[in-house]
Amino acid sequence: MEKIYTKIVNGQSGEAKFFLGNEAIVRGAIESGIDVYTFYPGTPSSEVGETFIALFKKVGMKWVESSINEKVAMEVAGAAYARGATAMVGMKNVGLNVASDPLFALATTSPKNENSALVILVADDPQQHSSAVEMDSRNFLKLFKIPALEPGNPQECLEFTKEAFNISKELKLPVIIRTVTMVAHARSNVIVGNIKKSELKNDFDLSKEFNVALRTFFLEMKEDHIYNRMVKALEISEKSKLNRVENENFTNEFELGIITSGVSYSYVVEALNFLGLKAPILKIGIINPLPVRKIISFLDKFKKILIVEENDPYLETQVLAIAHRDNLKVRIFGKDPFSYSKEGLLLPYVGELNPTKVALALINITKLKPKLNLEQILERKYESLTRVPSLCPGCPHRTTGYALQKAVKKVKSTTRKEVYFYQDIGCYTLLALPPFSFANVKYCMGSSIALAQGVTHTSESLNIAIIGDGTFFHSGIPALLNGIYNKAPILVLILDNGWIGMTGQQPHPGSDTLYYAEGDFKKRIYLERLLLGTGAEFDVIKHAEKQDGKYSVELYDLIYRKSLEVLESKNLHVILIQDECIQKTIKRQAIIIRAVDTDSCNNCSICYNQFLCPAIVEIEDNAYIDSGICLGCGVCEEICPNKAIHKEEI
Amino acid sequence: MIYDCYTIVITGLGGQGLIKIIQILGTALMNEGYKVISSETHGLSQRGGKVTCFLRFGNTLNAPIPMIGTADMIIALEESTIIDALKFTKPDKSTLLIISTYEKNVLGQEYPSIQGLLNNLYERSDKIYFIPAMEIAEKQTGNPKTMNSVILGYITKFLYLNKKVLEESINHNFSETIIELNLKAFNEGLNL
């Protein structure tokens, strides 16, 4: 923690730091005198929250929390903003869907406290490097009608965050900072500014006329929001140096200009340099409201315009409308937002951009022939290994998957019923891949339990919902209550590894923080007590309490018996499987790795072929445990039929 | 040495420590006065899967992703993953290919033969270097995980970087208990 503080907070104005985009956002917020940060972890936004958690007390911030979900995070930060705090809330793109309900009202409210400022960090993930869906959150901007800034590199992450706080404080509107993976997870030199201390006042005004979304007040606030505050936002956008023309004096024979924003700007510069093409670029930093006058005067200078943006044609649709409204004779290239056809598409709707894709679009328009034949390079294909991501060595979900696989096989053979699986968002989603293949339907955070109900009410099959503890707290609880109340005959497996594992083991309300750096700092909510309160039938199985080498067998047996019960009794049943995330366990417990006794091993392949531990491979007709990879969960020792696996002697 | 823009592509498997290499090398390059930018991918989808990262430095700030056909150096932390980055090699075959001989098999798929791999590599580059970084790490430090520091040492020569700056960066980016081991591994790589 000390290291993080030194890295982020130390350093005088003008000093260069090698920052991750997300770290630069934290620094920018601290330079803006931030009081409150709330978040729900989600790649690629998680490091912002983790960094704040590590240093907030020492920085003198009032409050930082990893909230139960994005809606709650938005509400906690929103009311802090209402009472005069400099607040920020962070999430990934799909998190904004969850937080959109409060944000719609919040965007219109009009805090009357001088220091009120709210910045909303939304991290998109084009190419779905670590997301269930690819979603362009910019489309929300027209709904919320709030300013939004899009940085394109770590330095801009710092500067744009500060500017977002300034705009929010001035206009009393929440302001979005929109990043993408290649910005949030880029590292670069960042010149820092000065830290600003909190200016939170003890007195504040929470008058209902400005903060309550209710018909009596709302329309008046909405008038002020649109006709007053957004008009001012437009003026800021027109004047801001964040919206600027680069290389204004450049000309080219094609009379081509380029409009772009964020990280796409850097791809444009790279592609233009590659082609030796000189073209002015309108770089948009404030992506809502767009600087209309600046766009008009830019369009007016060219016969052709290429709009370069990732995913949806958000800028393009608006630029087309502006060109039409002002009757400008300019041909606009990009994605053609009204065709949805892949035919002749210059830039893709789907996936991340890169300089090569932008260069190909420019070649298409200009017919330039660069020395390097890009298409020829792309055509040359090589065969390579397919590698699917895997659960960590020692991951408790692997044990659950292994037990579940055996149980389901037996259920199918005894009952002749079909078995279907409903998945959720977490590391355990990987159980959807072979050989387990536990997935029939999966949508979003917290959906599994309701999805199982949708099929169970309309078929005779066994329907199993698989959900993690973090996701259950996030949005699984209402679906469970719905299922209990409606007597939905489903089996719910809560894979409780104690943490929000996938995004870096952040705590949730059920986390036992006592043994870790966080300490016993919050009131823990025990899942078993919560289940007791619902009146649902449930069992709890804890790996930590079963050190007799029979855990995986007992888990298998329990899932098998309860599956039959669900089919017979027509009642919902929950199994709470408690087995801590190995990445956490190894932080408080010495690793006792396992080894294979080659004399006893008959290479039955169960450990590397069915259990699929990445630490176990086949070498010279024996199973072999890679000591550099094994994290010592010991489950292979349990499942080995020949008792050939034992603790490594040190 | 002054570079306008130098592009390194690093390939490997999620969990192999690609991000650590970027942190150490990037900090060192920044302290040498370069503008540096890197890109990386985090999160669940990467663990055990194939990962490609970029590190670019020079007099001006570049895009986090390079054009195909323009890389100066490609480092593969797992032998077979070099294949996925070959589109970044320069057509004049001048891109340095630095390949760790570590091989990670995939169940149910045949690992590419060394001859097949070499045929593809020779088609793209005249400067191919294989290093048994894992073996060196294990032999010299007793810890195979210091393999990345061996590689860092090895590439330092090619980049004409100051050894001291890299060592400082290693000091800065590892926890106390493993700094010495990694410095040793780094120097082993440097002296190869």
Coordinates of N, CA and C in Angstrom, one line a residue, chain A residues 302-432:
Chain A
F302 N -13.7 21.0 -46.7 CA -13.3 19.7 -47.4 C -14.4 19.2 -48.3
K303 N -13.9 18.4 -49.3 CA -14.9 17.7 -50.1 C -15.2 16.3 -49.5
K304 N -14.2 15.8 -48.8 CA -14.4 14.4 -48.2 C -14.0 14.5 -46.7
I305 N -14.7 13.8 -45.9 CA -14.4 13.6 -44.5 C -14.4 12.2 -44.1
L306 N -13.4 11.7 -43.4 CA -13.4 10.3 -42.9 C -13.6 10.5 -41.4
I307 N -14.6 9.7 -40.9 CA -14.8 9.8 -39.4 C -14.3 8.4 -38.8
V308 N -13.4 8.6 -37.9 CA -12.7 7.4 -37.4 C -13.1 7.2 -35.9
E309 N -13.9 6.2 -35.6 CA -14.3 5.9 -34.2 C -14.5 4.4 -34.1
E310 N -14.4 3.9 -32.9 CA -14.6 2.5 -32.6 C -16.0 2.2 -32.4
N311 N -16.4 1.0 -32.8 CA -17.8 0.5 -32.6 C -18.8 1.3 -33.3
D312 N -19.8 1.8 -32.5 CA -21.0 2.5 -33.2 C -20.6 3.8 -33.9
P313 N -21.4 4.2 -34.9 CA -21.2 5.5 -35.6 C -21.8 6.6 -34.8
Y314 N -21.3 6.8 -33.6 CA -21.9 7.8 -32.7 C -21.6 9.2 -33.2
L315 N -20.3 9.5 -33.5 CA -19.9 10.8 -34.1 C -20.5 11.0 -35.4
E316 N -20.4 9.9 -36.2 CA -20.8 10.0 -37.7 C -22.3 10.4 -37.8
T317 N -23.2 9.7 -37.0 CA -24.6 10.0 -37.2 C -24.8 11.5 -36.9
Q318 N -24.2 12.0 -35.9 CA -24.4 13.5 -35.6 C -23.8 14.4 -36.6
V319 N -22.6 14.0 -37.1 CA -21.9 14.9 -38.1 C -22.8 14.9 -39.4
L320 N -23.3 13.7 -39.8 CA -24.2 13.7 -40.9 C -25.4 14.6 -40.8
A321 N -26.0 14.6 -39.6 CA -27.1 15.5 -39.3 C -26.7 16.9 -39.4
I322 N -25.6 17.3 -38.8 CA -25.1 18.6 -38.8 C -24.9 19.1 -40.3
A323 N -24.2 18.2 -41.1 CA -23.9 18.6 -42.5 C -25.3 18.8 -43.2
H324 N -26.2 18.0 -42.9 CA -27.5 18.1 -43.6 C -28.2 19.4 -43.2
R325 N -28.2 19.7 -41.9 CA -28.9 20.9 -41.4 C -28.3 22.1 -42.0
D326 N -27.0 22.2 -42.1 CA -26.4 23.4 -42.7 C -26.1 23.3 -44.2
N327 N -26.7 22.2 -44.8 CA -26.7 22.1 -46.2 C -25.2 22.1 -46.8
L328 N -24.3 21.4 -46.1 CA -22.9 21.4 -46.5 C -22.7 20.3 -47.6
K329 N -22.0 20.6 -48.6 CA -21.8 19.6 -49.7 C -20.4 18.9 -49.4
V330 N -20.5 18.0 -48.6 CA -19.3 17.2 -48.2 C -19.7 15.7 -48.1
R331 N -18.8 14.9 -48.7 CA -19.0 13.5 -48.6 C -18.4 12.9 -47.3
I332 N -19.3 12.2 -46.5 CA -18.8 11.8 -45.3 C -18.6 10.2 -45.3
F333 N -17.4 9.8 -45.0 CA -17.1 8.4 -45.0 C -16.9 7.9 -43.6
G334 N -17.2 6.6 -43.4 CA -17.1 6.0 -42.1 C -17.7 4.6 -42.1
K335 N -18.9 4.6 -41.4 CA -19.5 3.3 -41.3 C -20.9 3.2 -42.0
D336 N -21.4 4.3 -42.5 CA -22.7 4.4 -43.0 C -23.7 3.9 -42.1
P337 N -24.1 4.7 -41.1 CA -25.0 4.3 -40.0 C -26.3 3.8 -40.4
F338 N -26.8 4.0 -41.6 CA -28.1 3.6 -41.9 C -28.2 2.3 -42.7
S339 N -27.1 1.7 -43.1 CA -27.2 0.5 -44.0 C -27.1 -0.8 -43.2
Y340 N -26.3 -0.9 -42.1 CA -26.0 -2.2 -41.4 C -25.4 -3.2 -42.3
S341 N -24.9 -2.8 -43.5 CA -24.3 -3.8 -44.4 C -22.8 -3.9 -44.3
K342 N -22.3 -5.1 -44.3 CA -20.8 -5.2 -44.3 C -20.2 -4.9 -45.6
E343 N -21.0 -4.9 -46.6 CA -20.5 -4.7 -48.0 C -20.0 -3.2 -48.1
G344 N -18.8 -3.1 -48.5 CA -18.2 -1.8 -48.7 C -18.0 -0.9 -47.5
L345 N -18.1 -1.6 -46.3 CA -17.8 -0.9 -45.1 C -16.4 -0.5 -44.9
L346 N -16.1 0.8 -44.7 CA -14.7 1.3 -44.6 C -14.1 0.9 -43.2
L347 N -14.9 1.2 -42.2 CA -14.4 0.9 -40.8 C -15.5 0.0 -40.1
P348 N -15.1 -0.9 -39.3 CA -16.0 -1.9 -38.8 C -16.8 -1.4 -37.6
Y349 N -18.0 -1.9 -37.5 CA -18.9 -1.7 -36.3 C -18.4 -2.5 -35.1
V350 N -17.8 -3.7 -35.5 CA -17.5 -4.7 -34.5 C -16.0 -4.8 -34.3
G351 N -15.5 -4.8 -33.1 CA -14.1 -5.0 -32.8 C -13.4 -3.7 -32.6
E352 N -12.1 -3.8 -32.2 CA -11.3 -2.7 -31.9 C -10.7 -2.2 -33.2
L353 N -10.4 -0.9 -33.2 CA -9.6 -0.3 -34.4 C -8.1 -0.5 -34.1
N354 N -7.3 -0.2 -35.1 CA -5.9 -0.2 -35.0 C -5.4 0.6 -36.2
P355 N -4.1 1.0 -36.2 CA -3.6 1.9 -37.3 C -3.8 1.2 -38.6
T356 N -3.6 -0.1 -38.7 CA -3.7 -0.8 -40.0 C -5.1 -0.7 -40.6
K357 N -6.1 -0.9 -39.7 CA -7.5 -0.7 -40.2 C -7.8 0.7 -40.7
V358 N -7.2 1.7 -40.0 CA -7.5 3.1 -40.4 C -6.7 3.3 -41.8
A359 N -5.5 2.8 -41.9 CA -4.7 3.0 -43.1 C -5.5 2.3 -44.3
L360 N -6.0 1.2 -44.1 CA -6.8 0.5 -45.2 C -8.0 1.3 -45.6
A361 N -8.7 2.0 -44.6 CA -9.8 2.8 -45.0 C -9.3 4.0 -45.8
L362 N -8.2 4.6 -45.4 CA -7.6 5.8 -46.1 C -7.2 5.4 -47.5
I363 N -6.6 4.2 -47.6 CA -6.2 3.7 -49.0 C -7.5 3.5 -49.9
N364 N -8.5 3.0 -49.3 CA -9.8 2.8 -50.0 C -10.3 4.1 -50.6
I365 N -10.2 5.2 -49.8 CA -10.7 6.5 -50.2 C -9.7 7.2 -51.2
T366 N -8.4 7.1 -51.0 CA -7.5 7.9 -51.7 C -6.9 7.1 -52.9
K367 N -7.0 5.7 -52.9 CA -6.4 4.8 -53.8 C -4.8 5.0 -53.8
L368 N -4.3 5.4 -52.7 CA -2.8 5.5 -52.6 C -2.2 4.1 -52.5
K369 N -1.0 4.0 -53.0 CA -0.4 2.6 -53.0 C 0.9 2.7 -52.1
P370 N 0.8 2.4 -50.8 CA 2.0 2.4 -50.0 C 3.0 1.4 -50.4
K371 N 4.3 1.6 -50.0 CA 5.4 0.6 -50.3 C 5.1 -0.7 -49.7
L372 N 4.5 -0.7 -48.5 CA 4.2 -1.9 -47.8 C 2.8 -2.4 -48.2
N373 N 2.7 -3.6 -48.7 CA 1.4 -4.1 -49.1 C 0.7 -4.7 -47.9
L374 N -0.1 -3.9 -47.3 CA -0.8 -4.4 -46.1 C -1.7 -5.6 -46.3
E375 N -2.4 -5.6 -47.4 CA -3.3 -6.7 -47.7 C -2.5 -8.0 -47.9
Q376 N -1.4 -7.9 -48.5 CA -0.6 -9.1 -48.7 C -0.1 -9.7 -47.4
I377 N 0.3 -8.8 -46.4 CA 0.7 -9.2 -45.1 C -0.5 -9.9 -44.4
L378 N -1.6 -9.3 -44.5 CA -2.8 -9.9 -43.8 C -3.3 -11.2 -44.4
E379 N -3.0 -11.3 -45.7 CA -3.4 -12.6 -46.4 C -2.6 -13.8 -45.9
R380 N -1.3 -13.5 -45.6 CA -0.5 -14.6 -45.2 C -0.9 -15.2 -43.8
K381 N -1.4 -16.3 -43.8 CA -1.9 -16.9 -42.6 C -1.0 -18.0 -42.1
Y382 N -0.9 -18.1 -40.8 CA -0.1 -19.2 -40.2 C -1.0 -20.0 -39.3
E383 N -0.7 -21.3 -39.3 CA -1.4 -22.2 -38.3 C -0.8 -22.0 -37.0
S384 N -1.7 -21.8 -36.0 CA -1.1 -21.7 -34.6 C -2.0 -22.4 -33.7
L385 N -1.5 -22.7 -32.5 CA -2.3 -23.4 -31.5 C -3.5 -22.6 -31.0
T386 N -4.6 -23.2 -30.8 CA -5.7 -22.5 -30.2 C -5.6 -22.7 -28.7
R387 N -5.6 -21.6 -28.0 CA -5.5 -21.6 -26.5 C -6.7 -20.9 -25.9
V388 N -7.5 -21.7 -25.2 CA -8.6 -21.1 -24.5 C -8.2 -20.7 -23.1
P389 N -8.7 -19.6 -22.5 CA -8.2 -19.3 -21.2 C -8.7 -20.4 -20.2
S390 N -8.0 -20.5 -19.1 CA -8.3 -21.6 -18.2 C -8.4 -21.0 -16.8
L391 N -9.1 -21.8 -15.9 CA -9.1 -21.4 -14.5 C -7.7 -21.6 -14.0
C392 N -7.4 -20.8 -12.9 CA -6.1 -20.9 -12.3 C -5.8 -22.3 -11.8
P393 N -4.6 -22.7 -11.6 CA -4.3 -23.9 -10.9 C -4.8 -23.7 -9.5
G394 N -5.4 -24.7 -8.9 CA -5.9 -24.6 -7.5 C -7.3 -23.9 -7.4
C395 N -7.9 -23.5 -8.6 CA -9.2 -22.8 -8.5 C -10.3 -23.7 -8.0
P396 N -11.0 -23.2 -7.0 CA -12.1 -24.0 -6.4 C -13.2 -24.3 -7.5
H397 N -13.4 -23.5 -8.5 CA -14.4 -23.8 -9.5 C -14.1 -25.0 -10.3
R398 N -12.9 -25.4 -10.4 CA -12.5 -26.6 -11.1 C -13.0 -27.8 -10.3
T399 N -12.9 -27.8 -9.0 CA -13.3 -28.9 -8.2 C -14.9 -29.0 -8.3
T400 N -15.5 -27.8 -8.2 CA -17.0 -27.8 -8.4 C -17.4 -28.4 -9.7
G401 N -16.7 -27.9 -10.8 CA -17.0 -28.4 -12.1 C -16.8 -29.9 -12.2
Y402 N -15.8 -30.4 -11.6 CA -15.5 -31.8 -11.7 C -16.6 -32.6 -11.0
A403 N -17.0 -32.2 -9.8 CA -18.0 -32.8 -9.0 C -19.4 -32.8 -9.7
L404 N -19.6 -31.6 -10.3 CA -20.9 -31.4 -11.0 C -21.0 -32.3 -12.2
Q405 N -19.9 -32.4 -12.9 CA -19.9 -33.2 -14.1 C -20.3 -34.7 -13.8
K406 N -19.7 -35.2 -12.7 CA -20.0 -36.6 -12.3 C -21.5 -36.7 -11.8
A407 N -21.9 -35.7 -11.0 CA -23.3 -35.7 -10.5 C -24.3 -35.7 -11.6
V408 N -24.1 -34.8 -12.6 CA -25.0 -34.7 -13.7 C -25.1 -35.9 -14.5
K409 N -24.0 -36.6 -14.7 CA -24.0 -37.8 -15.5 C -24.8 -38.9 -14.8
K410 N -24.7 -38.9 -13.5 CA -25.5 -39.9 -12.7 C -27.0 -39.5 -12.7
V411 N -27.3 -38.2 -12.6 CA -28.7 -37.8 -12.6 C -29.3 -38.2 -14.0
K412 N -28.6 -37.9 -15.0 CA -29.1 -38.2 -16.4 C -29.4 -39.7 -16.5
S413 N -28.5 -40.5 -16.0 CA -28.6 -42.0 -16.2 C -29.7 -42.5 -15.3
T414 N -29.9 -42.0 -14.1 CA -31.0 -42.5 -13.2 C -32.4 -42.0 -13.6
T415 N -32.5 -40.7 -14.0 CA -33.8 -40.1 -14.2 C -34.2 -40.0 -15.7
R416 N -33.2 -40.1 -16.6 CA -33.5 -40.0 -18.0 C -34.0 -38.6 -18.3
K417 N -33.7 -37.6 -17.5 CA -34.2 -36.2 -17.7 C -33.0 -35.4 -18.4
E418 N -33.4 -34.4 -19.1 CA -32.4 -33.5 -19.6 C -31.9 -32.6 -18.5
V419 N -30.7 -32.1 -18.6 CA -30.2 -31.2 -17.6 C -29.6 -29.9 -18.3
Y420 N -30.1 -28.7 -17.9 CA -29.6 -27.5 -18.5 C -29.0 -26.6 -17.5
F421 N -28.0 -25.8 -18.0 CA -27.2 -24.9 -17.1 C -27.4 -23.5 -17.5
Y422 N -27.5 -22.6 -16.5 CA -27.7 -21.2 -16.7 C -26.5 -20.5 -16.0
Q423 N -25.7 -19.7 -16.7 CA -24.5 -19.3 -16.3 C -24.5 -17.8 -15.9
D424 N -23.5 -17.3 -15.2 CA -23.5 -15.9 -14.8 C -22.1 -15.3 -15.1
I425 N -21.9 -14.1 -14.6 CA -20.6 -13.4 -14.9 C -19.6 -13.7 -13.8
G426 N -18.5 -14.3 -14.1 CA -17.5 -14.6 -13.1 C -16.5 -15.5 -13.7
C427 N -15.4 -15.9 -13.0 CA -14.4 -16.8 -13.5 C -15.1 -18.1 -13.9
Y428 N -16.1 -18.5 -13.1 CA -16.8 -19.8 -13.3 C -17.5 -19.9 -14.7
T429 N -17.6 -18.7 -15.4 CA -18.1 -18.8 -16.7 C -17.3 -19.7 -17.6
L430 N -16.0 -19.8 -17.2 CA -15.1 -20.7 -18.0 C -15.5 -22.2 -18.0
L431 N -16.4 -22.5 -17.0 CA -17.0 -23.9 -17.0 C -17.9 -24.1 -18.2
A432 N -18.2 -23.0 -18.9 CA -19.0 -23.2 -20.1 C -18.2 -23.9 -21.3

